[in-house]
PDB file of C-alpha atoms in Angstrom:
ATOM      1  CA  UNK A   1     177.683 240.673 -18.764  1.00  0.00           C
ATOM      2  CA  UNK A   2     175.118 240.819 -15.991  1.00  0.00           C
ATOM      3  CA  UNK A   3     172.851 237.785 -15.638  1.00  0.00           C
ATOM      4  CA  UNK A   4     169.686 239.766 -16.368  1.00  0.00           C
ATOM      5  CA  UNK A   5     170.467 242.198 -19.212  1.00  0.00           C
ATOM      6  CA  UNK A   6     168.220 245.198 -19.671  1.00  0.00           C
ATOM      7  CA  UNK A   7     166.067 244.414 -22.716  1.00  0.00           C
ATOM      8  CA  UNK A   8     165.272 248.110 -23.196  1.00  0.00           C
ATOM      9  CA  UNK A   9     168.826 248.645 -24.461  1.00  0.00           C
ATOM     10  CA  UNK A  10     168.305 246.112 -27.225  1.00  0.00           C
ATOM     11  CA  UNK A  11     164.759 247.234 -27.994  1.00  0.00           C
ATOM     12  CA  UNK A  12     165.955 250.793 -28.587  1.00  0.00           C
ATOM     13  CA  UNK A  13     168.661 249.542 -30.928  1.00  0.00           C
ATOM     14  CA  UNK A  14     166.262 247.395 -32.923  1.00  0.00           C
ATOM     15  CA  UNK A  15     163.911 250.349 -33.409  1.00  0.00           C
ATOM     16  CA  UNK A  16     166.672 252.467 -34.972  1.00  0.00           C
ATOM     17  CA  UNK A  17     166.547 251.952 -38.746  1.00  0.00           C
ATOM     18  CA  UNK A  18     170.304 252.324 -39.244  1.00  0.00           C
ATOM     19  CA  UNK A  19     172.175 252.505 -35.948  1.00  0.00           C
ATOM     20  CA  UNK A  20     175.765 253.702 -36.136  1.00  0.00           C
ATOM     21  CA  UNK A  21     178.802 252.331 -34.385  1.00  0.00           C
ATOM     22  CA  UNK A  22     178.375 254.646 -31.397  1.00  0.00           C
ATOM     23  CA  UNK A  23     174.698 253.685 -30.899  1.00  0.00           C
ATOM     24  CA  UNK A  24     175.506 249.977 -31.096  1.00  0.00           C
ATOM     25  CA  UNK A  25     178.444 250.436 -28.723  1.00  0.00           C
ATOM     26  CA  UNK A  26     176.234 252.254 -26.200  1.00  0.00           C
ATOM     27  CA  UNK A  27     173.455 249.707 -26.493  1.00  0.00           C
ATOM     28  CA  UNK A  28     175.495 246.525 -26.309  1.00  0.00           C
ATOM     29  CA  UNK A  29     177.718 247.627 -23.430  1.00  0.00           C
ATOM     30  CA  UNK A  30     175.144 249.740 -21.603  1.00  0.00           C
ATOM     31  CA  UNK A  31     177.414 252.770 -21.547  1.00  0.00           C
ATOM     32  CA  UNK A  32     176.472 256.431 -21.510  1.00  0.00           C
ATOM     33  CA  UNK A  33     176.890 258.855 -24.402  1.00  0.00           C
ATOM     34  CA  UNK A  34     179.917 260.547 -22.803  1.00  0.00           C
ATOM     35  CA  UNK A  35     181.593 257.158 -22.287  1.00  0.00           C
ATOM     36  CA  UNK A  36     181.114 256.259 -25.954  1.00  0.00           C
ATOM     37  CA  UNK A  37     182.526 259.672 -26.822  1.00  0.00           C
ATOM     38  CA  UNK A  38     185.578 258.948 -24.657  1.00  0.00           C
ATOM     39  CA  UNK A  39     186.076 255.651 -26.477  1.00  0.00           C
ATOM     40  CA  UNK A  40     185.932 257.386 -29.874  1.00  0.00           C
ATOM     41  CA  UNK A  41     188.318 260.091 -28.655  1.00  0.00           C
ATOM     42  CA  UNK A  42     190.775 257.427 -27.502  1.00  0.00           C
ATOM     43  CA  UNK A  43     190.654 255.899 -30.968  1.00  0.00           C
ATOM     44  CA  UNK A  44     191.629 259.272 -32.427  1.00  0.00           C
ATOM     45  CA  UNK A  45     194.184 260.123 -29.729  1.00  0.00           C
ATOM     46  CA  UNK A  46     195.722 256.990 -28.223  1.00  0.00           C
ATOM     47  CA  UNK A  47     197.824 257.333 -25.077  1.00  0.00           C
ATOM     48  CA  UNK A  48     195.843 260.341 -23.868  1.00  0.00           C
ATOM     49  CA  UNK A  49     195.910 261.351 -20.225  1.00  0.00           C
ATOM     50  CA  UNK A  50     192.858 262.197 -18.125  1.00  0.00           C
ATOM     51  CA  UNK A  51     193.754 265.895 -18.315  1.00  0.00           C
ATOM     52  CA  UNK A  52     194.005 265.783 -22.112  1.00  0.00           C
ATOM     53  CA  UNK A  53     190.723 263.915 -22.428  1.00  0.00           C
ATOM     54  CA  UNK A  54     188.946 266.259 -20.014  1.00  0.00           C
ATOM     55  CA  UNK A  55     189.936 269.208 -22.170  1.00  0.00           C
ATOM     56  CA  UNK A  56     188.988 267.487 -25.431  1.00  0.00           C
ATOM     57  CA  UNK A  57     185.564 266.242 -24.335  1.00  0.00           C
ATOM     58  CA  UNK A  58     184.869 269.306 -22.159  1.00  0.00           C
ATOM     59  CA  UNK A  59     184.125 267.384 -18.963  1.00  0.00           C
ATOM     60  CA  UNK A  60     185.762 267.591 -15.576  1.00  0.00           C
ATOM     61  CA  UNK A  61     188.524 265.159 -14.708  1.00  0.00           C
ATOM     62  CA  UNK A  62     186.438 263.203 -12.191  1.00  0.00           C
ATOM     63  CA  UNK A  63     183.787 262.486 -14.855  1.00  0.00           C
ATOM     64  CA  UNK A  64     186.475 261.452 -17.319  1.00  0.00           C
ATOM     65  CA  UNK A  65     188.033 259.167 -14.675  1.00  0.00           C
ATOM     66  CA  UNK A  66     184.679 257.491 -14.028  1.00  0.00           C
ATOM     67  CA  UNK A  67     184.055 257.108 -17.751  1.00  0.00           C
ATOM     68  CA  UNK A  68     187.482 255.562 -18.279  1.00  0.00           C
ATOM     69  CA  UNK A  69     186.886 253.166 -15.400  1.00  0.00           C
ATOM     70  CA  UNK A  70     183.647 252.065 -17.052  1.00  0.00           C
ATOM     71  CA  UNK A  71     185.405 251.579 -20.389  1.00  0.00           C
ATOM     72  CA  UNK A  72     188.149 249.530 -18.726  1.00  0.00           C
ATOM     73  CA  UNK A  73     185.527 247.438 -16.882  1.00  0.00           C
ATOM     74  CA  UNK A  74     183.909 246.700 -20.255  1.00  0.00           C
ATOM     75  CA  UNK A  75     187.321 245.888 -21.813  1.00  0.00           C
ATOM     76  CA  UNK A  76     186.973 248.847 -24.160  1.00  0.00           C
ATOM     77  CA  UNK A  77     190.084 250.664 -22.909  1.00  0.00           C
ATOM     78  CA  UNK A  78     193.341 250.000 -21.142  1.00  0.00           C
ATOM     79  CA  UNK A  79     195.589 252.084 -18.946  1.00  0.00           C
ATOM     80  CA  UNK A  80     199.359 252.264 -19.126  1.00  0.00           C
ATOM     81  CA  UNK A  81     201.709 253.892 -16.669  1.00  0.00           C
ATOM     82  CA  UNK A  82     204.413 256.100 -18.166  1.00  0.00           C
ATOM     83  CA  UNK A  83     207.351 257.286 -16.100  1.00  0.00           C
ATOM     84  CA  UNK A  84     208.135 260.959 -16.476  1.00  0.00           C
ATOM     85  CA  UNK A  85     211.701 262.181 -17.031  1.00  0.00           C
ATOM     86  CA  UNK A  86     211.133 264.749 -14.281  1.00  0.00           C
ATOM     87  CA  UNK A  87     210.101 261.999 -11.864  1.00  0.00           C
ATOM     88  CA  UNK A  88     206.737 260.540 -11.065  1.00  0.00           C
ATOM     89  CA  UNK A  89     204.393 258.987 -13.556  1.00  0.00           C
ATOM     90  CA  UNK A  90     201.277 259.618 -15.599  1.00  0.00           C
ATOM     91  CA  UNK A  91     198.595 257.218 -16.760  1.00  0.00           C
ATOM     92  CA  UNK A  92     197.791 257.066 -20.433  1.00  0.00           C
ATOM     93  CA  UNK A  93     194.713 255.443 -21.916  1.00  0.00           C
ATOM     94  CA  UNK A  94     194.170 253.617 -25.175  1.00  0.00           C
ATOM     95  CA  UNK A  95     190.964 252.314 -26.738  1.00  0.00           C
ATOM     96  CA  UNK A  96     190.525 248.668 -27.537  1.00  0.00           C
ATOM     97  CA  UNK A  97     190.913 248.415 -31.319  1.00  0.00           C
ATOM     98  CA  UNK A  98     187.579 248.478 -33.178  1.00  0.00           C
ATOM     99  CA  UNK A  99     188.074 244.913 -34.463  1.00  0.00           C
ATOM    100  CA  UNK A 100     188.371 243.661 -30.868  1.00  0.00           C
ATOM    101  CA  UNK A 101     185.454 245.863 -29.783  1.00  0.00           C
ATOM    102  CA  UNK A 102     183.336 244.279 -32.519  1.00  0.00           C
ATOM    103  CA  UNK A 103     184.308 240.811 -31.262  1.00  0.00           C
ATOM    104  CA  UNK A 104     183.295 241.881 -27.737  1.00  0.00           C
ATOM    105  CA  UNK A 105     179.968 243.143 -29.109  1.00  0.00           C
ATOM    106  CA  UNK A 106     179.336 239.772 -30.758  1.00  0.00           C
ATOM    107  CA  UNK A 107     180.207 237.934 -27.530  1.00  0.00           C
ATOM    108  CA  UNK A 108     177.951 240.199 -25.480  1.00  0.00           C
ATOM    109  CA  UNK A 109     175.037 239.749 -27.882  1.00  0.00           C
ATOM    110  CA  UNK A 110     175.619 235.985 -27.926  1.00  0.00           C
ATOM    111  CA  UNK A 111     175.460 235.979 -24.111  1.00  0.00           C
ATOM    112  CA  UNK A 112     172.245 238.001 -24.240  1.00  0.00           C
ATOM    113  CA  UNK A 113     170.750 235.618 -26.822  1.00  0.00           C
ATOM    114  CA  UNK A 114     171.717 232.634 -24.651  1.00  0.00           C
ATOM    115  CA  UNK A 115     170.052 234.330 -21.693  1.00  0.00           C
ATOM    116  CA  UNK A 116     166.864 234.826 -23.726  1.00  0.00           C
ATOM    117  CA  UNK A 117     166.960 231.209 -24.929  1.00  0.00           C
ATOM    118  CA  UNK A 118     167.279 230.037 -21.315  1.00  0.00           C
ATOM    119  CA  UNK A 119     164.301 232.197 -20.330  1.00  0.00           C
ATOM    120  CA  UNK A 120     162.249 230.747 -23.203  1.00  0.00           C
ATOM    121  CA  UNK A 121     163.109 227.231 -22.051  1.00  0.00           C
ATOM    122  CA  UNK A 122     161.751 228.073 -18.598  1.00  0.00           C
ATOM    123  CA  UNK A 123     158.295 228.880 -19.973  1.00  0.00           C
ATOM    124  CA  UNK A 124     155.570 226.268 -19.452  1.00  0.00           C
TER     125      UNK A 124
END
């Protein structure tokens, strides 16, 4: 997590009376709506390719690639290389299981809380 997390992300979440999984995911990891949608799609369709995801979420392949890179950077997805019988290979993507994603959310929030505690300790 970055050393100076954006408090607006957490403020927005706290103002929502009953945030859902997607809202919490977006808030905690600072990801965009389409990236959260990609994560949820990967849960429903593991081992999807960029082309399959682009069609499902109705976004171009370059946007899907960027979104997947963000998810991998946040440890919310992984990429596997599959060799094709006809030669060559294709990359398939899989979402981090929700139980692991929840653990990552807890860790991220703990880091944010520690950051806030450190800031409080710096006050006169």
